[in-house]
XYZ file of C-alpha atoms in Angstrom:
280
model
C 188.395 70.762 101.899
C 188.185 67.627 102.068
C 184.880 65.394 103.877
C 187.082 64.518 106.397
C 188.446 67.566 106.870
C 184.494 69.696 107.348
C 183.806 66.204 109.365
C 186.296 67.035 112.440
C 185.979 71.087 112.176
C 182.078 70.648 112.765
C 182.476 67.939 115.516
C 185.226 69.863 117.225
C 182.655 73.394 116.363
C 179.935 71.061 118.306
C 182.027 70.220 121.439
C 183.005 74.484 121.755
C 179.056 74.977 121.732
C 178.860 72.613 123.937
C 181.711 73.599 126.359
C 180.204 77.883 125.897
C 177.026 76.096 126.996
C 177.831 74.572 129.576
C 180.039 78.001 131.494
C 177.305 79.858 132.472
C 175.718 76.718 134.384
C 179.384 76.155 136.410
C 179.737 79.747 137.167
C 176.883 80.411 138.744
C 177.194 76.533 140.709
C 180.747 77.895 141.552
C 178.518 81.548 142.877
C 175.879 79.804 144.797
C 178.952 77.379 146.397
C 180.983 80.856 147.254
C 177.523 81.873 148.699
C 177.410 78.559 150.991
C 180.705 78.744 152.228
C 180.927 82.735 153.285
C 177.161 81.556 155.092
C 178.579 78.879 156.665
C 181.692 80.882 157.687
C 179.325 83.984 159.066
C 177.461 81.496 161.065
C 180.835 79.797 162.624
C 181.947 84.072 162.860
C 178.849 84.514 165.128
C 179.441 81.559 166.846
C 182.825 81.559 167.604
C 181.780 85.310 169.569
C 179.332 82.968 171.101
C 182.214 80.889 172.402
C 184.711 82.697 173.465
C 182.714 84.232 175.502
C 181.490 81.277 176.903
C 184.882 79.879 177.353
C 185.345 83.522 179.426
C 188.138 84.198 177.017
C 186.530 87.639 176.327
C 183.996 89.344 178.656
C 182.291 92.728 177.255
C 185.422 93.704 175.040
C 187.763 91.673 172.705
C 186.663 90.497 168.938
C 187.480 88.127 166.653
C 187.655 88.494 162.768
C 187.722 85.663 159.634
C 189.788 86.406 156.390
C 187.318 86.713 153.138
C 187.141 83.687 151.626
C 186.818 84.615 147.999
C 188.394 88.367 149.156
C 191.785 87.911 150.407
C 192.202 91.088 150.770
C 188.441 91.455 153.000
C 188.758 90.558 156.491
C 184.818 89.709 158.323
C 184.424 91.414 162.234
C 181.625 92.557 164.165
C 180.537 95.815 164.494
C 181.518 97.254 167.822
C 179.716 95.043 170.504
C 179.379 92.168 173.536
C 180.606 89.319 171.774
C 178.103 87.001 173.461
C 175.221 89.079 171.709
C 176.375 89.452 168.555
C 174.464 88.424 165.727
C 175.207 87.757 161.796
C 173.425 91.280 161.307
C 176.132 92.782 163.207
C 179.369 91.025 161.084
C 180.423 93.526 158.752
C 183.484 93.753 155.477
C 187.068 95.908 155.910
C 189.216 96.117 153.879
C 193.186 96.057 154.780
C 192.866 100.042 156.404
C 190.471 98.906 158.436
C 188.037 100.385 156.633
C 184.627 99.024 156.654
C 182.389 98.756 153.372
C 178.989 98.675 154.851
C 179.247 100.659 157.408
C 175.655 101.467 156.957
C 175.761 103.860 160.537
C 177.457 100.828 163.374
C 179.478 101.266 165.114
C 182.893 99.799 165.449
C 185.244 98.320 167.038
C 188.962 100.852 167.314
C 190.980 98.614 167.538
C 190.803 96.843 164.575
C 193.841 97.010 163.040
C 194.920 94.137 164.705
C 193.220 92.486 162.461
C 193.997 94.597 159.939
C 197.908 94.616 160.228
C 197.980 90.970 161.010
C 196.289 90.233 157.817
C 198.135 92.229 155.545
C 201.463 90.840 157.248
C 200.586 87.291 157.253
C 199.082 85.388 154.138
C 199.444 82.690 156.266
C 197.085 83.871 158.730
C 193.065 83.174 158.073
C 191.529 83.775 161.499
C 192.170 86.464 163.929
C 191.255 86.793 167.778
C 191.964 89.738 170.306
C 191.197 89.358 173.993
C 191.745 90.307 177.487
C 191.812 86.537 178.303
C 192.405 87.357 182.671
C 194.959 84.624 183.538
C 196.974 85.684 180.762
C 197.316 89.313 181.361
C 199.777 88.357 184.511
C 202.075 87.157 182.417
C 202.238 90.546 180.325
C 203.630 92.769 183.068
C 206.068 89.939 185.263
C 208.971 88.693 184.595
C 207.959 85.399 183.814
C 207.278 84.245 180.312
C 203.778 82.483 179.003
C 205.187 78.848 178.450
C 203.428 75.814 177.334
C 203.231 73.352 179.772
C 200.139 71.496 178.189
C 199.760 69.578 174.627
C 196.624 71.533 173.577
C 198.790 74.838 174.708
C 201.820 73.059 172.359
C 201.385 76.267 169.462
C 203.334 78.480 172.762
C 206.072 76.509 172.508
C 208.918 77.906 173.369
C 207.721 81.002 175.268
C 205.028 84.150 173.315
C 206.673 87.711 173.086
C 205.486 90.840 174.812
C 204.459 93.867 172.634
C 204.993 97.035 175.197
C 203.069 99.969 172.897
C 205.205 103.011 175.207
C 208.737 101.530 173.357
C 206.400 101.503 170.152
C 203.924 105.255 169.790
C 205.120 106.648 173.385
C 202.619 107.431 176.468
C 199.153 106.097 175.381
C 195.995 104.954 176.321
C 197.465 101.406 175.634
C 195.611 100.375 172.834
C 196.023 99.797 169.253
C 193.757 102.545 167.825
C 195.588 102.792 164.449
C 197.593 100.949 161.319
C 200.704 101.828 163.615
C 200.278 100.745 166.371
C 199.028 97.527 165.024
C 202.573 96.847 162.285
C 204.303 97.444 165.551
C 202.192 94.760 167.658
C 202.839 92.896 164.448
C 205.975 93.371 164.307
C 206.565 91.800 168.064
C 203.886 88.701 167.026
C 207.047 87.539 164.174
C 205.776 84.456 162.666
C 204.034 83.168 165.798
C 200.389 82.537 166.584
C 199.898 84.445 170.355
C 202.062 87.744 171.499
C 200.851 89.468 174.438
C 200.033 92.959 174.738
C 201.755 94.077 178.379
C 198.684 95.490 180.993
C 196.401 94.951 178.445
C 195.478 90.886 177.144
C 196.483 89.433 173.958
C 196.563 88.553 170.191
C 195.706 85.198 168.692
C 196.156 84.291 165.010
C 196.019 81.180 162.726
C 194.870 79.665 159.854
C 191.678 79.074 160.331
C 188.289 80.284 162.311
C 188.191 77.233 164.653
C 190.933 76.504 165.120
C 192.076 80.079 165.854
C 189.386 79.815 168.433
C 190.860 76.872 170.435
C 194.422 79.154 170.539
C 191.924 81.476 172.132
C 191.382 78.903 174.954
C 193.317 77.213 175.212
C 196.245 79.957 175.617
C 193.389 80.735 178.764
C 193.767 77.236 179.941
C 197.752 76.835 179.725
C 197.747 80.150 181.493
C 195.950 78.776 184.735
C 197.507 75.825 184.855
C 201.101 77.678 184.375
C 199.938 80.172 186.829
C 199.171 76.535 189.521
C 202.926 74.990 188.347
C 204.453 78.540 190.104
C 202.830 78.038 193.093
C 204.018 74.759 193.781
C 207.459 76.049 193.581
C 210.418 74.066 191.842
C 211.522 73.393 188.456
C 208.810 72.779 185.982
C 209.184 71.201 182.903
C 207.229 72.569 179.404
C 206.658 71.033 176.326
C 209.757 71.091 174.542
C 210.034 72.815 171.243
C 210.855 69.529 169.574
C 207.734 68.209 170.687
C 205.622 71.281 169.720
C 206.696 70.317 165.753
C 204.997 66.919 166.749
C 202.362 67.610 168.158
C 201.146 70.884 165.997
C 202.190 69.027 162.624
C 199.145 65.758 164.378
C 196.587 68.856 163.927
C 197.193 70.244 160.155
C 194.589 67.439 160.077
C 191.230 67.520 160.087
C 189.242 64.631 160.764
C 186.136 64.144 161.675
C 185.578 63.824 166.055
C 188.997 64.714 166.505
C 190.889 67.708 167.253
C 189.138 70.817 166.695
C 186.618 69.040 165.555
C 186.009 67.827 168.652
C 185.950 71.139 170.740
C 184.332 72.763 168.233
C 181.191 70.620 168.682
C 181.311 70.793 172.547
C 182.095 74.560 172.161
C 179.508 75.566 170.231
C 176.458 73.032 172.561
C 177.144 75.067 175.264
C 177.508 78.601 173.524
C 174.363 77.849 172.134
C 172.006 76.841 175.491
C 171.001 79.358 177.792
C 172.258 80.239 180.791
C 171.899 77.883 183.464
C 169.627 75.201 180.132
C 171.275 71.709 180.693
C 173.210 69.610 178.374
C 171.301 67.714 175.734
């Protein structure tokens, strides 16, 4: 073996040893970053519960979840608790059969199957909100469809489907308490972001937690606006489906100080204040 070949081999072995030495550090760095990302997501999930409460979308009932960032076959959801009281210690991990990974005797929501079936059927969904949003419920029990009248709710176009439990399961308590009912609901939801549950509430899904919370809030806001428009009488000019596509495409870009970023920071500040505490 000539000296040139031996030199090349030694250099390659030296380079390989450097790479092998760096791998554990890179892995540790990745684990640390993953832990930071998970901590930030847990903070957002706690904030989401409190924001939805302060914005009047949930009261003592309702829940919000997020898909696990490192385990797409799992999701994070609070233990059964009023959303306005949720803390980081209440957040639990579930598999896609809605089984808790680390229950520790904590109570769990009976309608967690809404979340698991949405994640199971929709890879594009990374967050789910179920609420009894008060202005929305009337549209689940009348012949008036919920349609968008304002830009902030353009995602509702062309209209929102209504899930009728009796068609899926006969006479029940109208709650989604097993996977079969959850699957039937998700089939009605289809590829849309929102579906109503007749006489019950709604389910809202989205590509990330903050945008899904925004959709849940503006679904309620749009319902109030539409009720006012109906009371005024006459024809209503809704947001056109083509307009909706253009508006929603602009929301795909996350920019500081714009869109969801702006409203999230405002909602977070409001939810962080104590009752009656003035804005800073």
